[in-house]
Amino acid sequence: MRKLLIAVALLAWAGLPGVVAAQQTGAPASAIKRTPLQKADVPAGTYEVITGTAEIAPNTNIGRHSHPGIETGYVLEGEMTLLVDGQPPLKLKSGDSYKVPERTIHDARTGNGPAKVLAVYIVEKGKPLATSAE
């Protein structure tokens, strides 16, 4: 079922494959609204930069996953807890930023209120933006 959810989410982003959508590996589609902003190649390299926003409903885990590159983000609204394997939970609020190392399994969880984040990925071209760890 999780693989089906990932496949459907990725297909929904056909105009900008996988932007932020792949983070939704464990939550129902109605729990996360994703908005692609831009995608650009890194000059003279095999990486690309993908930018988008995600609005996450209250009491939602996005699902454990990893990326073929670095993820950085900025909390625009609300609060959430970033759960990165090997690190203590990181409570984030509006105005906080975060980073997730390449290929590191992680998850995020909102509390009683929604959250909105701006996410930037520097990832290998041609690879899925995210791989489920479930």
A tleap script that builds the chain and sets N, CA, C and O, in Angstrom:
source leaprc.protein.ff14SB
mol = sequence {
  NMET ARG LYS LEU LEU ILE ALA VAL ALA LEU
  LEU ALA TRP ALA GLY LEU PRO GLY VAL VAL
  ALA ALA GLN GLN THR GLY ALA PRO ALA SER
  ALA ILE LYS ARG THR PRO LEU GLN LYS ALA
  ASP VAL PRO ALA GLY THR TYR GLU VAL ILE
  THR GLY THR ALA GLU ILE ALA PRO ASN THR
  ASN ILE GLY ARG HIE SER HIE PRO GLY ILE
  GLU THR GLY TYR VAL LEU GLU GLY GLU MET
  THR LEU LEU VAL ASP GLY GLN PRO PRO LEU
  LYS LEU LYS SER GLY ASP SER TYR LYS VAL
  PRO GLU ARG THR ILE HIE ASP ALA ARG THR
  GLY ASN GLY PRO ALA LYS VAL LEU ALA VAL
  TYR ILE VAL GLU LYS GLY LYS PRO LEU ALA
  THR SER ALA CGLU
}
set mol.1.N position { 0.816 -1.193 0.000 }
set mol.1.CA position { 0.000 0.000 0.000 }
set mol.1.C position { 0.863 1.261 0.000 }
set mol.1.O position { 0.555 2.219 -0.710 }
set mol.2.N position { 1.939 1.272 0.788 }
set mol.2.CA position { 2.817 2.437 0.838 }
set mol.2.C position { 3.459 2.699 -0.521 }
set mol.2.O position { 3.574 3.850 -0.942 }
set mol.3.N position { 3.872 1.646 -1.201 }
set mol.3.CA position { 4.474 1.821 -2.523 }
set mol.3.C position { 3.461 2.403 -3.494 }
set mol.3.O position { 3.815 3.229 -4.335 }
set mol.4.N position { 2.206 1.986 -3.389 }
set mol.4.CA position { 1.157 2.523 -4.238 }
set mol.4.C position { 0.957 4.004 -3.946 }
set mol.4.O position { 0.824 4.802 -4.874 }
set mol.5.N position { 0.934 4.384 -2.669 }
set mol.5.CA position { 0.793 5.790 -2.311 }
set mol.5.C position { 1.935 6.621 -2.879 }
set mol.5.O position { 1.714 7.718 -3.392 }
set mol.6.N position { 3.141 6.107 -2.791 }
set mol.6.CA position { 4.300 6.820 -3.329 }
set mol.6.C position { 4.164 6.975 -4.834 }
set mol.6.O position { 4.388 8.060 -5.370 }
set mol.7.N position { 3.799 5.896 -5.521 }
set mol.7.CA position { 3.664 5.949 -6.979 }
set mol.7.C position { 2.596 6.957 -7.396 }
set mol.7.O position { 2.810 7.731 -8.329 }
set mol.8.N position { 1.459 6.956 -6.721 }
set mol.8.CA position { 0.383 7.893 -7.048 }
set mol.8.C position { 0.844 9.324 -6.799 }
set mol.8.O position { 0.594 10.211 -7.616 }
set mol.9.N position { 1.510 9.548 -5.681 }
set mol.9.CA position { 1.994 10.896 -5.366 }
set mol.9.C position { 2.986 11.375 -6.419 }
set mol.9.O position { 2.934 12.533 -6.834 }
set mol.10.N position { 3.871 10.516 -6.848 }
set mol.10.CA position { 4.856 10.911 -7.851 }
set mol.10.C position { 4.202 11.190 -9.194 }
set mol.10.O position { 4.593 12.134 -9.880 }
set mol.11.N position { 3.227 10.401 -9.580 }
set mol.11.CA position { 2.524 10.634 -10.833 }
set mol.11.C position { 1.767 11.955 -10.802 }
set mol.11.O position { 1.651 12.628 -11.826 }
set mol.12.N position { 1.258 12.325 -9.648 }
set mol.12.CA position { 0.520 13.572 -9.523 }
set mol.12.C position { 1.401 14.788 -9.768 }
set mol.12.O position { 0.902 15.876 -10.057 }
set mol.13.N position { 2.689 14.603 -9.653 }
set mol.13.CA position { 3.634 15.702 -9.846 }
set mol.13.C position { 4.299 15.623 -11.205 }
set mol.13.O position { 5.447 16.048 -11.335 }
set mol.14.N position { 3.640 15.102 -12.217 }
set mol.14.CA position { 4.239 14.870 -13.529 }
set mol.14.C position { 4.905 16.115 -14.101 }
set mol.14.O position { 5.922 15.998 -14.785 }
set mol.15.N position { 4.370 17.286 -13.845 }
set mol.15.CA position { 4.971 18.511 -14.361 }
set mol.15.C position { 6.300 18.825 -13.707 }
set mol.15.O position { 7.142 19.481 -14.321 }
set mol.16.N position { 6.511 18.388 -12.506 }
set mol.16.CA position { 7.744 18.609 -11.761 }
set mol.16.C position { 7.965 17.358 -10.940 }
set mol.16.O position { 7.655 17.352 -9.749 }
set mol.17.N position { 8.493 16.293 -11.533 }
set mol.17.CA position { 8.502 14.971 -10.911 }
set mol.17.C position { 9.031 14.952 -9.488 }
set mol.17.O position { 10.156 15.365 -9.207 }
set mol.18.N position { 8.183 14.460 -8.607 }
set mol.18.CA position { 8.595 14.174 -7.251 }
set mol.18.C position { 8.799 15.340 -6.323 }
set mol.18.O position { 9.179 15.121 -5.173 }
set mol.19.N position { 8.570 16.579 -6.749 }
set mol.19.CA position { 8.842 17.711 -5.893 }
set mol.19.C position { 8.019 17.618 -4.628 }
set mol.19.O position { 6.790 17.600 -4.683 }
set mol.20.N position { 8.662 17.562 -3.529 }
set mol.20.CA position { 8.067 17.529 -2.208 }
set mol.20.C position { 7.081 16.379 -2.044 }
set mol.20.O position { 6.892 15.903 -0.924 }
set mol.21.N position { 6.449 15.917 -3.115 }
set mol.21.CA position { 5.446 14.857 -3.022 }
set mol.21.C position { 6.010 13.607 -2.399 }
set mol.21.O position { 5.322 12.922 -1.642 }
set mol.22.N position { 7.234 13.305 -2.703 }
set mol.22.CA position { 7.794 12.064 -2.214 }
set mol.22.C position { 7.951 12.064 -0.707 }
set mol.22.O position { 8.126 11.005 -0.104 }
set mol.23.N position { 7.890 13.224 -0.094 }
set mol.23.CA position { 7.966 13.233 1.361 }
set mol.23.C position { 6.723 12.614 1.961 }
set mol.23.O position { 6.751 12.183 3.114 }
set mol.24.N position { 5.656 12.558 1.230 }
set mol.24.CA position { 4.416 12.020 1.765 }
set mol.24.C position { 4.399 10.511 1.594 }
set mol.24.O position { 3.582 9.984 0.840 }
set mol.25.N position { 5.271 9.825 2.268 }
set mol.25.CA position { 5.331 8.381 2.132 }
set mol.25.C position { 4.398 7.659 3.079 }
set mol.25.O position { 4.107 6.483 2.862 }
set mol.26.N position { 3.917 8.316 4.120 }
set mol.26.CA position { 3.079 7.618 5.072 }
set mol.26.C position { 1.745 8.281 5.350 }
set mol.26.O position { 0.872 7.665 5.962 }
set mol.27.N position { 1.563 9.513 4.921 }
set mol.27.CA position { 0.333 10.249 5.213 }
set mol.27.C position { -0.642 10.142 4.045 }
set mol.27.O position { -0.214 10.002 2.899 }
set mol.28.N position { -1.943 10.204 4.317 }
set mol.28.CA position { -2.911 10.209 3.222 }
set mol.28.C position { -2.775 11.488 2.398 }
set mol.28.O position { -2.339 12.517 2.913 }
set mol.29.N position { -3.146 11.422 1.118 }
set mol.29.CA position { -2.987 12.556 0.205 }
set mol.29.C position { -3.653 13.817 0.736 }
set mol.29.O position { -3.150 14.914 0.497 }
set mol.30.N position { -4.754 13.697 1.440 }
set mol.30.CA position { -5.465 14.874 1.946 }
set mol.30.C position { -4.734 15.539 3.117 }
set mol.30.O position { -5.083 16.658 3.491 }
set mol.31.N position { -3.742 14.886 3.698 }
set mol.31.CA position { -3.040 15.422 4.859 }
set mol.31.C position { -1.910 16.376 4.493 }
set mol.31.O position { -1.437 17.127 5.346 }
set mol.32.N position { -1.470 16.355 3.234 }
set mol.32.CA position { -0.368 17.213 2.804 }
set mol.32.C position { -0.717 17.847 1.461 }
set mol.32.O position { -1.060 17.156 0.501 }
set mol.33.N position { -0.624 19.171 1.414 }
set mol.33.CA position { -0.798 19.894 0.151 }
set mol.33.C position { 0.577 20.358 -0.295 }
set mol.33.O position { 1.243 21.108 0.418 }
set mol.34.N position { 1.007 19.917 -1.471 }
set mol.34.CA position { 2.319 20.250 -1.973 }
set mol.34.C position { 2.205 21.237 -3.139 }
set mol.34.O position { 1.328 21.105 -3.992 }
set mol.35.N position { 3.099 22.219 -3.163 }
set mol.35.CA position { 3.126 23.195 -4.247 }
set mol.35.C position { 4.538 23.274 -4.799 }
set mol.35.O position { 5.439 23.759 -4.114 }
set mol.36.N position { 4.752 22.804 -6.031 }
set mol.36.CA position { 6.086 22.930 -6.634 }
set mol.36.C position { 6.355 24.387 -6.984 }
set mol.36.O position { 5.473 25.091 -7.474 }
set mol.37.N position { 7.566 24.827 -6.732 }
set mol.37.CA position { 7.933 26.208 -7.044 }
set mol.37.C position { 8.916 26.280 -8.211 }
set mol.37.O position { 8.714 27.055 -9.146 }
set mol.38.N position { 9.979 25.477 -8.159 }
set mol.38.CA position { 10.925 25.482 -9.264 }
set mol.38.C position { 11.862 24.287 -9.213 }
set mol.38.O position { 12.007 23.616 -8.191 }
set mol.39.N position { 12.488 24.052 -10.353 }
set mol.39.CA position { 13.456 22.974 -10.491 }
set mol.39.C position { 14.549 23.497 -11.415 }
set mol.39.O position { 14.253 24.094 -12.450 }
set mol.40.N position { 15.810 23.277 -11.047 }
set mol.40.CA position { 16.922 23.776 -11.859 }
set mol.40.C position { 18.102 22.821 -11.772 }
set mol.40.O position { 18.363 22.226 -10.726 }
set mol.41.N position { 18.806 22.684 -12.877 }
set mol.41.CA position { 20.020 21.878 -12.893 }
set mol.41.C position { 21.139 22.613 -12.184 }
set mol.41.O position { 21.233 23.838 -12.268 }
set mol.42.N position { 21.993 21.868 -11.479 }
set mol.42.CA position { 23.210 22.423 -10.917 }
set mol.42.C position { 24.209 22.461 -12.068 }
set mol.42.O position { 24.450 21.433 -12.702 }
set mol.43.N position { 24.796 23.624 -12.352 }
set mol.43.CA position { 25.711 23.727 -13.498 }
set mol.43.C position { 26.849 22.705 -13.440 }
set mol.43.O position { 27.441 22.461 -12.389 }
set mol.44.N position { 27.131 22.122 -14.596 }
set mol.44.CA position { 28.247 21.186 -14.778 }
set mol.44.C position { 28.234 20.048 -13.763 }
set mol.44.O position { 29.278 19.663 -13.238 }
set mol.45.N position { 27.057 19.521 -13.494 }
set mol.45.CA position { 27.003 18.459 -12.504 }
set mol.45.C position { 25.912 17.464 -12.797 }
set mol.45.O position { 25.208 17.559 -13.802 }
set mol.46.N position { 25.784 16.509 -11.902 }
set mol.46.CA position { 24.770 15.476 -12.033 }
set mol.46.C position { 23.672 15.642 -10.991 }
set mol.46.O position { 22.929 14.703 -10.706 }
set mol.47.N position { 23.572 16.848 -10.422 }
set mol.47.CA position { 22.565 17.149 -9.416 }
set mol.47.C position { 21.582 18.192 -9.929 }
set mol.47.O position { 21.855 18.907 -10.893 }
set mol.48.N position { 20.437 18.263 -9.267 }
set mol.48.CA position { 19.453 19.289 -9.555 }
set mol.48.C position { 18.934 19.844 -8.230 }
set mol.48.O position { 19.007 19.188 -7.191 }
set mol.49.N position { 18.409 21.065 -8.292 }
set mol.49.CA position { 17.816 21.715 -7.120 }
set mol.49.C position { 16.317 21.742 -7.329 }
set mol.49.O position { 15.839 22.178 -8.377 }
set mol.50.N position { 15.572 21.279 -6.338 }
set mol.50.CA position { 14.119 21.254 -6.396 }
set mol.50.C position { 13.600 22.010 -5.176 }
set mol.50.O position { 14.023 21.760 -4.047 }
set mol.51.N position { 12.678 22.938 -5.424 }
set mol.51.CA position { 12.123 23.766 -4.362 }
set mol.51.C position { 10.603 23.657 -4.372 }
set mol.51.O position { 9.983 23.652 -5.435 }
set mol.52.N position { 10.013 23.572 -3.200 }
set mol.52.CA position { 8.555 23.522 -3.108 }
set mol.52.C position { 8.103 23.765 -1.687 }
set mol.52.O position { 8.910 23.815 -0.759 }
set mol.53.N position { 6.801 23.917 -1.529 }
set mol.53.CA position { 6.232 24.061 -0.194 }
set mol.53.C position { 5.357 22.852 0.109 }
set mol.53.O position { 4.858 22.179 -0.792 }
set mol.54.N position { 5.188 22.601 1.383 }
set mol.54.CA position { 4.285 21.537 1.840 }
set mol.54.C position { 3.488 22.079 3.016 }
set mol.54.O position { 4.051 22.614 3.970 }
set mol.55.N position { 2.166 21.933 2.935 }
set mol.55.CA position { 1.275 22.281 4.033 }
set mol.55.C position { 0.801 20.968 4.638 }
set mol.55.O position { 0.161 20.161 3.963 }
set mol.56.N position { 1.118 20.756 5.911 }
set mol.56.CA position { 0.884 19.475 6.565 }
set mol.56.C position { -0.210 19.636 7.618 }
set mol.56.O position { -0.138 20.519 8.473 }
set mol.57.N position { -1.214 18.778 7.547 }
set mol.57.CA position { -2.352 18.832 8.464 }
set mol.57.C position { -1.915 18.511 9.898 }
set mol.57.O position { -0.859 17.915 10.108 }
set mol.58.N position { -2.727 18.904 10.876 }
set mol.58.CA position { -2.420 18.569 12.272 }
set mol.58.C position { -2.336 17.058 12.492 }
set mol.58.O position { -2.985 16.276 11.797 }
set mol.59.N position { -1.528 16.669 13.467 }
set mol.59.CA position { -1.384 15.270 13.895 }
set mol.59.C position { -1.060 14.327 12.740 }
set mol.59.O position { -1.665 13.264 12.602 }
set mol.60.N position { -0.095 14.732 11.914 }
set mol.60.CA position { 0.295 13.950 10.741 }
set mol.60.C position { 1.773 13.590 10.793 }
set mol.60.O position { 2.615 14.445 11.067 }
set mol.61.N position { 2.086 12.330 10.530 }
set mol.61.CA position { 3.461 11.899 10.258 }
set mol.61.C position { 3.571 11.776 8.750 }
set mol.61.O position { 2.711 11.162 8.118 }
set mol.62.N position { 4.616 12.347 8.159 }
set mol.62.CA position { 4.736 12.269 6.702 }
set mol.62.C position { 5.249 10.913 6.241 }
set mol.62.O position { 5.052 10.543 5.083 }
set mol.63.N position { 5.902 10.170 7.120 }
set mol.63.CA position { 6.406 8.834 6.777 }
set mol.63.C position { 7.919 8.806 6.668 }
set mol.63.O position { 8.532 9.746 6.162 }
set mol.64.N position { 8.516 7.730 7.140 }
set mol.64.CA position { 9.983 7.584 7.122 }
set mol.64.C position { 10.462 7.394 5.681 }
set mol.64.O position { 9.943 6.552 4.949 }
set mol.65.N position { 11.460 8.190 5.287 }
set mol.65.CA position { 11.971 8.154 3.923 }
set mol.65.C position { 13.372 8.753 3.892 }
set mol.65.O position { 13.860 9.271 4.897 }
set mol.66.N position { 14.010 8.678 2.731 }
set mol.66.CA position { 15.314 9.306 2.524 }
set mol.66.C position { 15.352 9.915 1.123 }
set mol.66.O position { 14.491 9.637 0.288 }
set mol.67.N position { 16.366 10.752 0.883 }
set mol.67.CA position { 16.539 11.419 -0.411 }
set mol.67.C position { 17.939 11.137 -0.955 }
set mol.67.O position { 18.876 10.933 -0.183 }
set mol.68.N position { 18.084 11.126 -2.295 }
set mol.68.CA position { 19.413 10.931 -2.894 }
set mol.68.C position { 20.195 12.238 -2.938 }
set mol.68.O position { 20.781 12.583 -3.964 }
set mol.69.N position { 20.201 12.946 -1.847 }
set mol.69.CA position { 20.891 14.223 -1.738 }
set mol.69.C position { 20.457 14.918 -0.464 }
set mol.69.O position { 19.827 14.311 0.403 }
set mol.70.N position { 20.791 16.175 -0.354 }
set mol.70.CA position { 20.555 16.969 0.850 }
set mol.70.C position { 19.174 17.621 0.795 }
set mol.70.O position { 18.726 18.067 -0.262 }
set mol.71.N position { 18.513 17.669 1.943 }
set mol.71.CA position { 17.279 18.441 2.080 }
set mol.71.C position { 17.521 19.539 3.099 }
set mol.71.O position { 18.061 19.286 4.176 }
set mol.72.N position { 17.122 20.763 2.760 }
set mol.72.CA position { 17.106 21.851 3.733 }
set mol.72.C position { 15.703 22.424 3.727 }
set mol.72.O position { 14.979 22.301 2.739 }
set mol.73.N position { 15.325 23.043 4.816 }
set mol.73.CA position { 13.989 23.585 4.867 }
set mol.73.C position { 13.861 24.717 5.858 }
set mol.73.O position { 14.742 24.964 6.682 }
set mol.74.N position { 12.727 25.399 5.749 }
set mol.74.CA position { 12.408 26.539 6.582 }
set mol.74.C position { 10.934 26.437 6.957 }
set mol.74.O position { 10.085 26.277 6.080 }
set mol.75.N position { 10.623 26.525 8.234 }
set mol.75.CA position { 9.238 26.444 8.688 }
set mol.75.C position { 8.600 27.822 8.522 }
set mol.75.O position { 8.967 28.786 9.194 }
set mol.76.N position { 7.636 27.883 7.609 }
set mol.76.CA position { 6.943 29.138 7.333 }
set mol.76.C position { 5.849 29.418 8.355 }
set mol.76.O position { 5.659 30.557 8.781 }
set mol.77.N position { 5.128 28.358 8.746 }
set mol.77.CA position { 4.012 28.506 9.688 }
set mol.77.C position { 3.905 27.263 10.557 }
set mol.77.O position { 4.237 26.164 10.113 }
set mol.78.N position { 3.453 27.426 11.771 }
set mol.78.CA position { 3.167 26.299 12.642 }
set mol.78.C position { 4.383 25.689 13.308 }
set mol.78.O position { 5.444 26.306 13.411 }
set mol.79.N position { 4.196 24.457 13.755 }
set mol.79.CA position { 5.242 23.721 14.460 }
set mol.79.C position { 5.253 22.275 13.993 }
set mol.79.O position { 4.230 21.743 13.563 }
set mol.80.N position { 6.418 21.646 14.081 }
set mol.80.CA position { 6.546 20.227 13.764 }
set mol.80.C position { 7.792 19.690 14.448 }
set mol.80.O position { 8.633 20.450 14.929 }
set mol.81.N position { 7.895 18.375 14.484 }
set mol.81.CA position { 9.073 17.721 15.038 }
set mol.81.C position { 9.743 16.945 13.920 }
set mol.81.O position { 9.107 16.118 13.266 }
set mol.82.N position { 11.023 17.207 13.698 }
set mol.82.CA position { 11.807 16.498 12.693 }
set mol.82.C position { 12.458 15.302 13.380 }
set mol.82.O position { 13.121 15.451 14.406 }
set mol.83.N position { 12.267 14.123 12.811 }
set mol.83.CA position { 12.778 12.877 13.388 }
set mol.83.C position { 13.806 12.285 12.431 }
set mol.83.O position { 13.448 11.604 11.471 }
set mol.84.N position { 15.078 12.547 12.694 }
set mol.84.CA position { 16.178 12.087 11.846 }
set mol.84.C position { 16.872 10.934 12.546 }
set mol.84.O position { 17.289 11.067 13.697 }
set mol.85.N position { 17.002 9.797 11.862 }
set mol.85.CA position { 17.665 8.631 12.462 }
set mol.85.C position { 19.037 9.026 12.994 }
set mol.85.O position { 19.807 9.707 12.317 }
set mol.86.N position { 19.332 8.584 14.226 }
set mol.86.CA position { 20.624 8.849 14.841 }
set mol.86.C position { 20.727 10.204 15.514 }
set mol.86.O position { 21.775 10.536 16.067 }
set mol.87.N position { 19.651 11.004 15.480 }
set mol.87.CA position { 19.652 12.324 16.108 }
set mol.87.C position { 18.446 12.435 17.033 }
set mol.87.O position { 17.436 11.765 16.815 }
set mol.88.N position { 18.540 13.270 18.061 }
set mol.88.CA position { 17.368 13.468 18.920 }
set mol.88.C position { 16.281 14.206 18.143 }
set mol.88.O position { 16.593 14.942 17.207 }
set mol.89.N position { 14.995 14.023 18.513 }
set mol.89.CA position { 13.921 14.763 17.847 }
set mol.89.C position { 14.198 16.265 17.916 }
set mol.89.O position { 14.651 16.776 18.940 }
set mol.90.N position { 13.921 16.963 16.818 }
set mol.90.CA position { 14.163 18.390 16.733 }
set mol.90.C position { 12.829 19.118 16.587 }
set mol.90.O position { 12.174 19.029 15.548 }
set mol.91.N position { 12.435 19.835 17.635 }
set mol.91.CA position { 11.192 20.596 17.595 }
set mol.91.C position { 11.446 21.891 16.832 }
set mol.91.O position { 12.376 22.640 17.134 }
set mol.92.N position { 10.593 22.139 15.829 }
set mol.92.CA position { 10.743 23.316 14.974 }
set mol.92.C position { 9.473 24.151 15.026 }
set mol.92.O position { 8.369 23.617 15.137 }
set mol.93.N position { 9.642 25.467 14.945 }
set mol.93.CA position { 8.505 26.382 14.899 }
set mol.93.C position { 8.735 27.386 13.776 }
set mol.93.O position { 9.820 27.450 13.199 }
set mol.94.N position { 7.716 28.156 13.479 }
set mol.94.CA position { 7.812 29.168 12.444 }
set mol.94.C position { 9.097 29.983 12.615 }
set mol.94.O position { 9.385 30.485 13.701 }
set mol.95.N position { 9.862 30.106 11.530 }
set mol.95.CA position { 11.126 30.843 11.564 }
set mol.95.C position { 12.348 29.966 11.735 }
set mol.95.O position { 13.469 30.443 11.557 }
set mol.96.N position { 12.167 28.696 12.076 }
set mol.96.CA position { 13.292 27.772 12.242 }
set mol.96.C position { 13.644 27.121 10.908 }
set mol.96.O position { 12.792 26.962 10.033 }
set mol.97.N position { 14.910 26.749 10.772 }
set mol.97.CA position { 15.340 26.015 9.586 }
set mol.97.C position { 15.918 24.671 10.006 }
set mol.97.O position { 16.215 24.446 11.179 }
set mol.98.N position { 16.072 23.784 9.032 }
set mol.98.CA position { 16.579 22.445 9.313 }
set mol.98.C position { 17.354 21.924 8.108 }
set mol.98.O position { 17.277 22.472 7.008 }
set mol.99.N position { 18.099 20.856 8.346 }
set mol.99.CA position { 18.781 20.165 7.243 }
set mol.99.C position { 18.777 18.675 7.543 }
set mol.99.O position { 18.812 18.248 8.696 }
set mol.100.N position { 18.734 17.897 6.463 }
set mol.100.CA position { 18.784 16.447 6.570 }
set mol.100.C position { 19.908 15.973 5.653 }
set mol.100.O position { 19.886 16.268 4.458 }
set mol.101.N position { 20.885 15.246 6.185 }
set mol.101.CA position { 21.989 14.767 5.355 }
set mol.101.C position { 21.531 13.805 4.255 }
set mol.101.O position { 20.476 13.179 4.352 }
set mol.102.N position { 22.335 13.709 3.234 }
set mol.102.CA position { 22.084 12.820 2.103 }
set mol.102.C position { 21.830 11.390 2.559 }
set mol.102.O position { 22.554 10.861 3.403 }
set mol.103.N position { 20.789 10.760 1.993 }
set mol.103.CA position { 20.422 9.360 2.206 }
set mol.103.C position { 20.124 8.996 3.665 }
set mol.103.O position { 20.201 7.826 4.037 }
set mol.104.N position { 19.788 9.978 4.481 }
set mol.104.CA position { 19.470 9.735 5.888 }
set mol.104.C position { 17.962 9.556 6.048 }
set mol.104.O position { 17.173 10.370 5.568 }
set mol.105.N position { 17.581 8.487 6.724 }
set mol.105.CA position { 16.163 8.220 6.941 }
set mol.105.C position { 15.622 9.207 7.968 }
set mol.105.O position { 16.230 9.437 9.014 }
set mol.106.N position { 14.458 9.789 7.644 }
set mol.106.CA position { 13.848 10.783 8.521 }
set mol.106.C position { 12.335 10.814 8.339 }
set mol.106.O position { 11.787 10.214 7.413 }
set mol.107.N position { 11.683 11.520 9.236 }
set mol.107.CA position { 10.235 11.678 9.244 }
set mol.107.C position { 9.963 13.054 9.843 }
set mol.107.O position { 10.869 13.678 10.395 }
set mol.108.N position { 8.747 13.522 9.739 }
set mol.108.CA position { 8.334 14.755 10.409 }
set mol.108.C position { 6.918 14.548 10.916 }
set mol.108.O position { 6.114 13.847 10.302 }
set mol.109.N position { 6.629 15.175 12.051 }
set mol.109.CA position { 5.324 15.007 12.678 }
set mol.109.C position { 4.817 16.383 13.129 }
set mol.109.O position { 5.534 17.145 13.777 }
set mol.110.N position { 3.582 16.674 12.771 }
set mol.110.CA position { 2.962 17.892 13.280 }
set mol.110.C position { 2.243 17.571 14.577 }
set mol.110.O position { 1.948 16.413 14.871 }
set mol.111.N position { 1.967 18.609 15.346 }
set mol.111.CA position { 1.231 18.447 16.593 }
set mol.111.C position { -0.239 18.749 16.371 }
set mol.111.O position { -0.826 18.316 15.379 }
set mol.112.N position { -0.829 19.486 17.286 }
set mol.112.CA position { -2.256 19.786 17.229 }
set mol.112.C position { -2.628 20.806 16.163 }
set mol.112.O position { -3.809 20.976 15.857 }
set mol.113.N position { -1.645 21.484 15.597 }
set mol.113.CA position { -1.909 22.476 14.555 }
set mol.113.C position { -1.197 22.105 13.268 }
set mol.113.O position { -0.316 21.245 13.272 }
set mol.114.N position { -1.571 22.749 12.155 }
set mol.114.CA position { -0.910 22.482 10.882 }
set mol.114.C position { 0.464 23.151 10.819 }
set mol.114.O position { 0.796 23.994 11.653 }
set mol.115.N position { 1.249 22.767 9.825 }
set mol.115.CA position { 2.548 23.394 9.586 }
set mol.115.C position { 2.719 23.605 8.085 }
set mol.115.O position { 2.155 22.873 7.271 }
set mol.116.N position { 3.502 24.609 7.738 }
set mol.116.CA position { 3.841 24.862 6.339 }
set mol.116.C position { 5.338 25.057 6.259 }
set mol.116.O position { 5.909 25.847 7.011 }
set mol.117.N position { 5.986 24.329 5.336 }
set mol.117.CA position { 7.434 24.414 5.194 }
set mol.117.C position { 7.815 24.719 3.746 }
set mol.117.O position { 7.095 24.380 2.807 }
set mol.118.N position { 8.953 25.360 3.599 }
set mol.118.CA position { 9.601 25.548 2.312 }
set mol.118.C position { 10.757 24.565 2.293 }
set mol.118.O position { 11.640 24.629 3.149 }
set mol.119.N position { 10.764 23.651 1.322 }
set mol.119.CA position { 11.809 22.622 1.266 }
set mol.119.C position { 12.650 22.805 0.003 }
set mol.119.O position { 12.125 23.102 -1.070 }
set mol.120.N position { 13.962 22.624 0.151 }
set mol.120.CA position { 14.898 22.695 -0.967 }
set mol.120.C position { 15.725 21.413 -0.947 }
set mol.120.O position { 16.295 21.037 0.077 }
set mol.121.N position { 15.775 20.760 -2.093 }
set mol.121.CA position { 16.523 19.515 -2.234 }
set mol.121.C position { 17.626 19.711 -3.260 }
set mol.121.O position { 17.394 20.299 -4.317 }
set mol.122.N position { 18.820 19.224 -2.958 }
set mol.122.CA position { 19.899 19.133 -3.944 }
set mol.122.C position { 20.148 17.648 -4.086 }
set mol.122.O position { 20.788 17.025 -3.239 }
set mol.123.N position { 19.629 17.084 -5.181 }
set mol.123.CA position { 19.587 15.632 -5.337 }
set mol.123.C position { 20.125 15.193 -6.689 }
set mol.123.O position { 20.197 15.975 -7.637 }
set mol.124.N position { 20.501 13.924 -6.752 }
set mol.124.CA position { 21.004 13.348 -7.998 }
set mol.124.C position { 19.902 13.330 -9.054 }
set mol.124.O position { 18.775 12.913 -8.787 }
set mol.125.N position { 20.246 13.787 -10.255 }
set mol.125.CA position { 19.297 13.757 -11.371 }
set mol.125.C position { 18.946 12.319 -11.710 }
set mol.125.O position { 19.781 11.420 -11.607 }
set mol.126.N position { 17.705 12.115 -12.114 }
set mol.126.CA position { 17.283 10.803 -12.586 }
set mol.126.C position { 16.941 9.804 -11.499 }
set mol.126.O position { 16.512 8.690 -11.800 }
set mol.127.N position { 17.121 10.177 -10.248 }
set mol.127.CA position { 16.768 9.286 -9.133 }
set mol.127.C position { 15.448 9.754 -8.545 }
set mol.127.O position { 15.128 10.940 -8.623 }
set mol.128.N position { 14.671 8.842 -7.956 }
set mol.128.CA position { 13.446 9.279 -7.285 }
set mol.128.C position { 13.781 10.273 -6.186 }
set mol.128.O position { 14.787 10.115 -5.493 }
set mol.129.N position { 12.953 11.292 -6.018 }
set mol.129.CA position { 13.221 12.293 -4.994 }
set mol.129.C position { 13.272 11.680 -3.607 }
set mol.129.O position { 14.047 12.126 -2.761 }
set mol.130.N position { 12.452 10.660 -3.362 }
set mol.130.CA position { 12.444 10.028 -2.048 }
set mol.130.C position { 12.226 8.532 -2.188 }
set mol.130.O position { 11.612 8.049 -3.139 }
set mol.131.N position { 12.753 7.824 -1.207 }
set mol.131.CA position { 12.563 6.381 -1.113 }
set mol.131.C position { 11.989 6.075 0.259 }
set mol.131.O position { 12.549 6.483 1.277 }
set mol.132.N position { 10.881 5.361 0.288 }
set mol.132.CA position { 10.249 5.023 1.556 }
set mol.132.C position { 11.135 4.085 2.366 }
set mol.132.O position { 11.790 3.193 1.827 }
set mol.133.N position { 11.137 4.312 3.673 }
set mol.133.CA position { 11.883 3.441 4.587 }
set mol.133.C position { 10.919 2.500 5.310 }
set mol.133.O position { 11.341 1.763 6.201 }
set mol.134.N position { 9.656 2.510 4.952 }
set mol.134.CA position { 8.640 1.671 5.584 }
set mol.134.C position { 8.678 0.270 5.035 }
set mol.134.O position { 7.891 -0.579 5.453 }
savepdb mol mol.pdb
quit
